[in-house]
Amino acid sequence: MAEAAKSFYVDHFCCPVCLEVLKDPVTIPCGHTYCMDCISNVWADVDQNGVYSCPQCREAFSSKPALNKNIIFAEMIEKLKITSDQTTHEKQYSSEVVNLECDSCTGTKNPAVKFCLQCLASFCELHLQPHFESPAFMKHTLVQASSQMQKNICQHHVRLLDIYCHDDHQCICYMCMLDSHKDHKTSSVESERIKNQKTLEGTKTQWQQMIDQREEGLQELSRAVTSFKSFTQAAEDDTERILTELMSFIKERFSKVKELIKTHERRELSRADELRFRINQELTDLRTNTAGIEELLATTDDIVFMRKYNLLQAFPAYKDLSSITYHPCESSGTISLSAQGVCILYLFSYEHLCCAASRAEDQRRFSALFL
């Protein structure tokens, strides 16, 4: 089924330019769909003559069409990829589980269905019956038979690795505890797994809260950037309206004010981009680590759990993101004062030149220039 799904989206969601599965699919007016980068590169060569056409049907367009993302294609490709990845993971997992043979069968070996943690042996359905019928075996613990169980037995003492050594951070057997791990701090693997599982669950909850905070922070950041862009556009429009009546020497000051606005906008947008990049990076790390925790929490084998848990103990430190301290509009007063300063300069220049004029003829000339 996974192969069919893979073949389906390769055949139906293939870019005609690069002949691979569509990446960032966009649809042009004629209805054909391409990768965003592929169609952009094709049309980049015709930007000079201004003739744009579809690489498939050759339909020409008088102007460069807008490239709108094909949301349906993008969602279907993503879902099919997820299905394919899950199936591949299941195949990899199933390949690790090898059917064991019954240790009690003579001659032809029957497949084992259970493994006894006390007997340290695998049993088929037939030879498993004494564990259900005889009181001597009633307290034995049975688990699913798999090749993984062989890794849970001490190679030196042929005993179950059911003890955890805190000093060496590894699973050992009872004889190891009395021998090479003597005087070490130990506890049962089961109890240690329960304790560490609670720690992981707490970490997962904490990281989920951080994910929620950062998603909310990104939304707040987007709103702040939108508001700031609207403000800078309004400030620029007001400044242009005021400065259209000024002389050439006033226009020079207008250019400085406009450059101040642009500089401020670039600086604040740069800050916003840096903050957005950091939050997205932390979101990616948190989601990846959370997925690893979920996979570890789903592990049923205590020993495998403890081995992998030791590899996950070095968690990165994340600061609590309670709010987004990004308020670019607080500097609006500076830009408004700059615009007002130009107006004051205009009025001052007009009054100063008119008063300094010795003749009515000069006053009329200055009035014509400034008003």
Short mmCIF file of C-alpha atoms in Angstrom, two decimals:
data_model
loop_
_atom_site.label_atom_id
_atom_site.label_comp_id
_atom_site.label_asym_id
_atom_site.label_seq_id
_atom_site.Cartn_x
_atom_site.Cartn_y
_atom_site.Cartn_z
CA MET A 1 0.00 0.00 0.00
CA ALA A 2 2.87 2.35 0.81
CA GLU A 3 4.51 1.60 -2.55
CA ALA A 4 1.23 2.35 -4.30
CA ALA A 5 0.90 5.65 -2.42
CA LYS A 6 4.48 6.57 -3.28
CA SER A 7 3.97 5.69 -6.95
CA PHE A 8 0.72 7.69 -6.94
CA TYR A 9 2.18 10.96 -5.79
CA VAL A 10 5.31 10.51 -7.96
CA ASP A 11 3.11 10.02 -11.04
CA HIS A 12 0.47 12.67 -10.28
CA PHE A 13 2.42 15.28 -8.34
CA CYS A 14 5.56 15.42 -10.45
CA CYS A 15 6.95 18.77 -11.62
CA PRO A 16 7.22 18.85 -15.46
CA VAL A 17 10.50 20.82 -15.21
CA CYS A 18 12.60 18.93 -12.64
CA LEU A 19 10.61 15.64 -12.95
CA GLU A 20 10.55 15.26 -9.15
CA VAL A 21 7.79 15.51 -6.55
CA LEU A 22 6.50 19.08 -6.40
CA LYS A 23 8.12 21.39 -3.85
CA ASP A 24 6.12 24.51 -2.94
CA PRO A 25 3.63 23.82 -5.77
CA VAL A 26 2.27 26.89 -7.61
CA THR A 27 -0.37 27.01 -10.33
CA ILE A 28 -0.21 29.43 -13.28
CA PRO A 29 -3.30 30.81 -15.13
CA CYS A 30 -3.39 27.98 -17.72
CA GLY A 31 -3.90 25.46 -14.90
CA HIS A 32 -0.53 23.67 -14.92
CA THR A 33 1.40 23.29 -11.67
CA TYR A 34 5.17 23.59 -11.09
CA CYS A 35 7.67 23.90 -8.27
CA MET A 36 8.00 27.53 -7.21
CA ASP A 37 11.76 27.56 -7.89
CA CYS A 38 11.46 25.68 -11.21
CA ILE A 39 8.96 28.03 -12.88
CA SER A 40 10.74 31.07 -11.42
CA ASN A 41 14.04 29.92 -12.95
CA VAL A 42 12.36 29.24 -16.32
CA TRP A 43 10.83 32.71 -16.42
CA ALA A 44 13.98 34.39 -15.14
CA ASP A 45 15.50 33.93 -18.62
CA VAL A 46 12.65 35.83 -20.32
CA ASP A 47 12.42 38.78 -17.95
CA GLN A 48 14.06 41.06 -20.55
CA ASN A 49 11.71 40.51 -23.49
CA GLY A 50 8.67 40.13 -21.23
CA VAL A 51 7.25 37.05 -22.97
CA TYR A 52 6.11 34.45 -20.46
CA SER A 53 4.68 31.08 -21.52
CA CYS A 54 3.78 27.73 -19.96
CA PRO A 55 6.54 25.11 -20.52
CA GLN A 56 3.84 22.48 -21.16
CA CYS A 57 1.00 23.98 -23.20
CA ARG A 58 3.04 27.00 -24.44
CA GLU A 59 0.22 29.41 -23.59
CA ALA A 60 1.71 32.92 -23.57
CA PHE A 61 0.98 35.69 -21.08
CA SER A 62 1.37 39.41 -21.74
CA SER A 63 2.68 40.02 -18.22
CA LYS A 64 4.38 37.85 -15.66
CA PRO A 65 1.60 35.90 -13.87
CA ALA A 66 1.43 35.88 -10.09
CA LEU A 67 2.58 32.57 -8.60
CA ASN A 68 -0.10 31.46 -6.15
CA LYS A 69 0.55 28.44 -3.94
CA ASN A 70 -1.59 25.40 -4.73
CA ILE A 71 -2.75 24.64 -1.19
CA ILE A 72 -4.62 21.43 -2.12
CA PHE A 73 -1.59 19.92 -3.89
CA ALA A 74 0.71 20.91 -1.03
CA GLU A 75 -1.54 19.30 1.60
CA MET A 76 -2.02 16.09 -0.40
CA ILE A 77 1.74 15.71 -1.02
CA GLU A 78 2.45 16.26 2.68
CA LYS A 79 -0.14 13.67 3.75
CA LEU A 80 1.16 11.09 1.27
CA LYS A 81 4.72 11.66 2.44
CA ILE A 82 3.68 11.17 6.07
CA THR A 83 1.91 7.92 5.16
CA SER A 84 4.97 6.69 3.27
CA ASP A 85 7.32 7.57 6.15
CA GLN A 86 5.10 5.81 8.70
CA THR A 87 4.98 2.64 6.60
CA THR A 88 8.75 2.69 6.14
CA HIS A 89 9.19 3.03 9.91
CA GLU A 90 6.84 0.10 10.53
CA LYS A 91 8.80 -2.06 8.08
CA GLN A 92 12.06 -1.16 9.79
CA TYR A 93 10.61 -2.01 13.19
CA SER A 94 9.11 -5.31 12.01
CA SER A 95 12.44 -6.33 10.48
CA GLU A 96 14.02 -6.08 13.95
CA VAL A 97 11.52 -8.50 15.47
CA VAL A 98 12.62 -12.00 14.55
CA ASN A 99 10.50 -14.99 15.48
CA LEU A 100 12.30 -17.17 18.02
CA GLU A 101 12.09 -20.92 18.19
CA CYS A 102 10.81 -22.79 21.23
CA ASP A 103 13.65 -23.88 23.52
CA SER A 104 11.69 -26.93 24.73
CA CYS A 105 10.84 -28.43 21.36
CA THR A 106 12.87 -31.39 20.11
CA GLY A 107 13.28 -32.11 16.44
CA THR A 108 11.28 -29.57 14.47
CA LYS A 109 11.18 -26.33 16.44
CA ASN A 110 7.86 -24.54 16.78
CA PRO A 111 7.76 -20.74 16.76
CA ALA A 112 7.99 -19.27 20.27
CA VAL A 113 5.12 -17.05 21.41
CA LYS A 114 6.31 -16.06 24.90
CA PHE A 115 9.59 -15.55 26.74
CA CYS A 116 9.83 -16.26 30.48
CA LEU A 117 11.90 -13.74 32.43
CA GLN A 118 12.51 -16.27 35.20
CA CYS A 119 13.23 -19.34 33.06
CA LEU A 120 15.13 -17.21 30.52
CA ALA A 121 13.72 -19.39 27.76
CA SER A 122 11.26 -19.12 24.86
CA PHE A 123 8.16 -21.32 24.68
CA CYS A 124 5.66 -22.26 21.99
CA GLU A 125 1.92 -22.56 22.69
CA LEU A 126 2.28 -26.22 23.69
CA HIS A 127 5.21 -25.93 26.08
CA LEU A 128 3.84 -22.72 27.55
CA GLN A 129 0.91 -24.52 29.20
CA PRO A 130 2.81 -25.46 32.43
CA HIS A 131 3.21 -21.76 33.15
CA PHE A 132 -0.59 -21.49 33.26
CA GLU A 133 -1.32 -24.80 34.98
CA SER A 134 1.50 -25.46 37.47
CA PRO A 135 1.61 -23.37 40.68
CA ALA A 136 5.43 -23.42 40.47
CA PHE A 137 5.29 -21.25 37.33
CA MET A 138 2.34 -19.05 38.23
CA LYS A 139 4.53 -16.17 39.44
CA HIS A 140 6.79 -16.21 36.39
CA THR A 141 6.64 -13.15 34.15
CA LEU A 142 5.92 -13.77 30.47
CA VAL A 143 6.66 -11.28 27.71
CA GLN A 144 6.36 -11.34 23.93
CA ALA A 145 9.06 -13.51 22.36
CA SER A 146 11.49 -11.56 20.16
CA SER A 147 15.17 -11.37 19.36
CA GLN A 148 15.32 -8.25 21.52
CA MET A 149 15.00 -10.40 24.64
CA GLN A 150 18.40 -11.96 23.98
CA LYS A 151 19.95 -8.51 24.44
CA ASN A 152 18.28 -8.23 27.86
CA ILE A 153 20.21 -11.19 29.30
CA CYS A 154 23.64 -10.82 30.89
CA GLN A 155 26.21 -12.55 28.68
CA HIS A 156 28.45 -13.35 31.66
CA HIS A 157 25.91 -14.74 34.13
CA VAL A 158 22.96 -15.65 31.85
CA ARG A 159 20.57 -13.67 34.04
CA LEU A 160 18.04 -10.98 33.28
CA LEU A 161 19.37 -7.41 33.30
CA ASP A 162 16.74 -6.27 35.79
CA ILE A 163 18.94 -4.00 37.96
CA TYR A 164 20.04 -0.48 37.12
CA CYS A 165 23.46 0.80 38.24
CA HIS A 166 23.38 4.53 38.94
CA ASP A 167 27.16 4.83 39.10
CA ASP A 168 27.79 3.29 35.67
CA HIS A 169 24.41 4.24 34.12
CA GLN A 170 23.72 0.78 32.75
CA CYS A 171 21.48 -2.24 33.28
CA ILE A 172 23.09 -5.20 35.07
CA CYS A 173 22.05 -8.55 36.52
CA TYR A 174 21.95 -9.65 40.15
CA MET A 175 25.34 -11.40 39.92
CA CYS A 176 26.94 -8.30 38.37
CA MET A 177 25.65 -6.28 41.31
CA LEU A 178 27.41 -8.66 43.72
CA ASP A 179 30.58 -8.80 41.65
CA SER A 180 31.87 -5.97 39.44
CA HIS A 181 29.28 -3.44 40.65
CA LYS A 182 29.70 -4.11 44.33
CA ASP A 183 29.13 -1.03 46.54
CA HIS A 184 27.51 0.81 43.62
CA LYS A 185 24.15 2.52 44.02
CA THR A 186 21.52 0.32 42.35
CA SER A 187 17.77 -0.02 41.98
CA SER A 188 15.37 -2.11 39.94
CA VAL A 189 15.00 -1.29 36.27
CA GLU A 190 11.24 -1.18 36.67
CA SER A 191 11.29 1.38 39.49
CA GLU A 192 13.91 3.49 37.71
CA ARG A 193 11.86 3.44 34.52
CA ILE A 194 8.76 4.62 36.45
CA LYS A 195 10.71 7.49 38.01
CA ASN A 196 12.35 8.57 34.76
CA GLN A 197 9.13 8.21 32.83
CA LYS A 198 7.53 10.76 35.16
CA THR A 199 10.48 13.06 34.51
CA LEU A 200 10.04 12.70 30.76
CA GLU A 201 6.31 13.28 30.98
CA GLY A 202 6.98 16.46 32.96
CA THR A 203 9.54 17.58 30.39
CA LYS A 204 7.11 16.85 27.58
CA THR A 205 4.42 18.92 29.29
CA GLN A 206 6.85 21.78 29.88
CA TRP A 207 8.07 21.75 26.28
CA GLN A 208 4.51 21.62 24.98
CA GLN A 209 3.82 24.77 26.97
CA MET A 210 6.91 26.36 25.40
CA ILE A 211 5.65 25.36 21.95
CA ASP A 212 2.27 26.97 22.69
CA GLN A 213 3.99 30.11 23.98
CA ARG A 214 6.17 30.41 20.92
CA GLU A 215 3.30 29.86 18.52
CA GLU A 216 1.36 32.58 20.34
CA GLY A 217 4.49 34.74 20.28
CA LEU A 218 4.81 34.34 16.51
CA GLN A 219 1.21 35.44 16.06
CA GLU A 220 1.80 38.47 18.28
CA LEU A 221 4.99 39.24 16.39
CA SER A 222 3.15 39.08 13.05
CA ARG A 223 0.49 41.47 14.34
CA ALA A 224 3.16 43.85 15.63
CA VAL A 225 5.00 43.80 12.28
CA THR A 226 1.77 44.44 10.36
CA SER A 227 0.92 47.34 12.65
CA PHE A 228 4.41 48.75 12.33
CA LYS A 229 4.35 48.55 8.53
CA SER A 230 1.00 50.36 8.47
CA PHE A 231 2.41 53.03 10.74
CA THR A 232 5.56 53.57 8.67
CA GLN A 233 3.49 53.79 5.49
CA ALA A 234 1.18 56.36 7.09
CA ALA A 235 4.16 58.32 8.41
CA GLU A 236 5.72 58.36 4.96
CA ASP A 237 2.48 59.51 3.30
CA ASP A 238 2.01 62.33 5.85
CA THR A 239 5.58 63.44 5.41
CA GLU A 240 5.27 63.56 1.62
CA ARG A 241 2.02 65.54 1.85
CA ILE A 242 3.68 68.12 4.09
CA LEU A 243 6.92 68.42 2.14
CA THR A 244 5.41 68.86 -1.36
CA GLU A 245 5.14 72.62 -0.77
CA LEU A 246 8.72 73.18 0.36
CA MET A 247 11.65 74.58 -1.56
CA SER A 248 14.55 72.48 -2.82
CA PHE A 249 16.57 73.01 0.37
CA ILE A 250 13.56 71.76 2.38
CA LYS A 251 13.32 68.69 0.11
CA GLU A 252 16.82 67.72 1.20
CA ARG A 253 15.61 67.62 4.81
CA PHE A 254 12.58 65.64 3.71
CA SER A 255 14.91 63.04 2.22
CA LYS A 256 16.66 62.75 5.57
CA VAL A 257 13.36 62.23 7.37
CA LYS A 258 12.30 59.60 4.84
CA GLU A 259 15.64 57.86 5.19
CA LEU A 260 15.20 57.95 8.97
CA ILE A 261 11.87 56.18 8.58
CA LYS A 262 13.33 53.59 6.22
CA THR A 263 16.33 53.01 8.45
CA HIS A 264 14.08 52.55 11.45
CA GLU A 265 11.86 50.19 9.49
CA ARG A 266 14.82 48.10 8.35
CA ARG A 267 16.21 47.95 11.87
CA GLU A 268 12.90 46.93 13.45
CA LEU A 269 12.10 44.40 10.72
CA SER A 270 15.58 42.97 11.14
CA ARG A 271 14.91 42.60 14.86
CA ALA A 272 11.62 40.92 14.09
CA ASP A 273 13.28 38.52 11.64
CA GLU A 274 15.94 37.60 14.20
CA LEU A 275 13.29 36.99 16.84
CA ARG A 276 11.18 34.97 14.41
CA PHE A 277 14.23 32.87 13.41
CA ARG A 278 15.10 32.13 17.03
CA ILE A 279 11.53 31.15 17.91
CA ASN A 280 11.20 28.93 14.82
CA GLN A 281 14.55 27.28 15.62
CA GLU A 282 13.44 26.57 19.19
CA LEU A 283 10.08 25.29 17.92
CA THR A 284 11.87 22.89 15.57
CA ASP A 285 14.15 21.65 18.37
CA LEU A 286 11.24 21.31 20.82
CA ARG A 287 9.09 19.40 18.34
CA THR A 288 11.99 17.09 17.44
CA ASN A 289 12.83 16.42 21.11
CA THR A 290 9.14 16.00 21.98
CA ALA A 291 8.77 13.43 19.19
CA GLY A 292 11.78 11.59 20.59
CA ILE A 293 10.20 11.59 24.05
CA GLU A 294 6.90 10.31 22.68
CA GLU A 295 8.71 7.49 20.87
CA LEU A 296 10.61 6.64 24.06
CA LEU A 297 7.44 6.75 26.17
CA ALA A 298 5.86 4.28 23.76
CA THR A 299 8.68 1.78 24.40
CA THR A 300 7.42 -1.25 26.32
CA ASP A 301 10.83 -2.68 27.06
CA ASP A 302 12.21 -1.26 30.33
CA ILE A 303 15.83 -1.95 29.47
CA VAL A 304 15.64 -0.40 26.02
CA PHE A 305 13.87 2.54 27.66
CA MET A 306 16.68 3.10 30.16
CA ARG A 307 19.37 2.82 27.50
CA LYS A 308 17.74 5.41 25.30
CA TYR A 309 16.80 7.57 28.29
CA ASN A 310 20.47 7.97 29.22
CA LEU A 311 21.09 9.37 25.73
CA LEU A 312 18.31 11.95 26.19
CA GLN A 313 19.34 13.27 29.60
CA ALA A 314 21.38 16.14 28.18
CA PHE A 315 18.38 18.32 27.43
CA PRO A 316 19.06 21.80 26.09
CA ALA A 317 18.03 24.69 28.32
CA TYR A 318 15.18 26.87 27.10
CA LYS A 319 14.12 30.15 28.58
CA ASP A 320 10.48 30.67 29.42
CA LEU A 321 8.81 32.77 26.72
CA SER A 322 6.05 34.52 28.68
CA SER A 323 5.57 37.40 26.21
CA ILE A 324 7.04 39.07 23.16
CA THR A 325 8.87 42.24 24.08
CA TYR A 326 8.63 43.76 20.64
CA HIS A 327 6.90 47.15 20.49
CA PRO A 328 8.27 49.01 17.49
CA CYS A 329 5.44 51.56 17.52
CA GLU A 330 6.86 53.05 20.72
CA SER A 331 9.35 54.91 18.54
CA SER A 332 6.56 56.52 16.51
CA GLY A 333 7.07 59.73 18.49
CA THR A 334 10.58 60.08 17.09
CA ILE A 335 9.36 59.84 13.50
CA SER A 336 6.40 62.17 14.14
CA LEU A 337 8.71 64.73 15.77
CA SER A 338 11.00 64.54 12.74
CA ALA A 339 8.07 65.29 10.43
CA GLN A 340 6.91 68.12 12.69
CA GLY A 341 10.45 69.47 12.72
CA VAL A 342 10.37 69.81 8.94
CA CYS A 343 7.06 71.72 9.18
CA ILE A 344 8.50 74.03 11.82
CA LEU A 345 11.56 74.54 9.66
CA TYR A 346 9.29 75.42 6.76
CA LEU A 347 7.31 78.01 8.75
CA PHE A 348 10.45 79.44 10.31
CA SER A 349 12.11 79.78 6.91
CA TYR A 350 9.06 81.50 5.46
CA GLU A 351 8.68 84.02 8.29
CA HIS A 352 12.41 84.69 8.48
CA LEU A 353 12.79 85.39 4.76
CA CYS A 354 9.66 87.55 4.57
CA CYS A 355 10.73 89.65 7.55
CA ALA A 356 14.23 90.04 6.18
CA ALA A 357 12.93 91.26 2.78
CA SER A 358 13.35 95.04 2.45
CA ARG A 359 10.93 95.47 -0.39
CA ALA A 360 7.32 94.44 -0.85
CA GLU A 361 8.35 92.99 -4.15
CA ASP A 362 10.69 90.49 -2.36
CA GLN A 363 7.99 89.63 0.15
CA ARG A 364 5.61 88.74 -2.67
CA ARG A 365 8.33 86.62 -4.27
CA PHE A 366 9.01 84.71 -1.04
CA SER A 367 5.27 84.28 -0.45
CA ALA A 368 4.91 82.78 -3.89
CA LEU A 369 7.75 80.36 -3.17
CA PHE A 370 6.56 79.16 0.25
CA LEU A 371 2.74 79.35 0.13
#
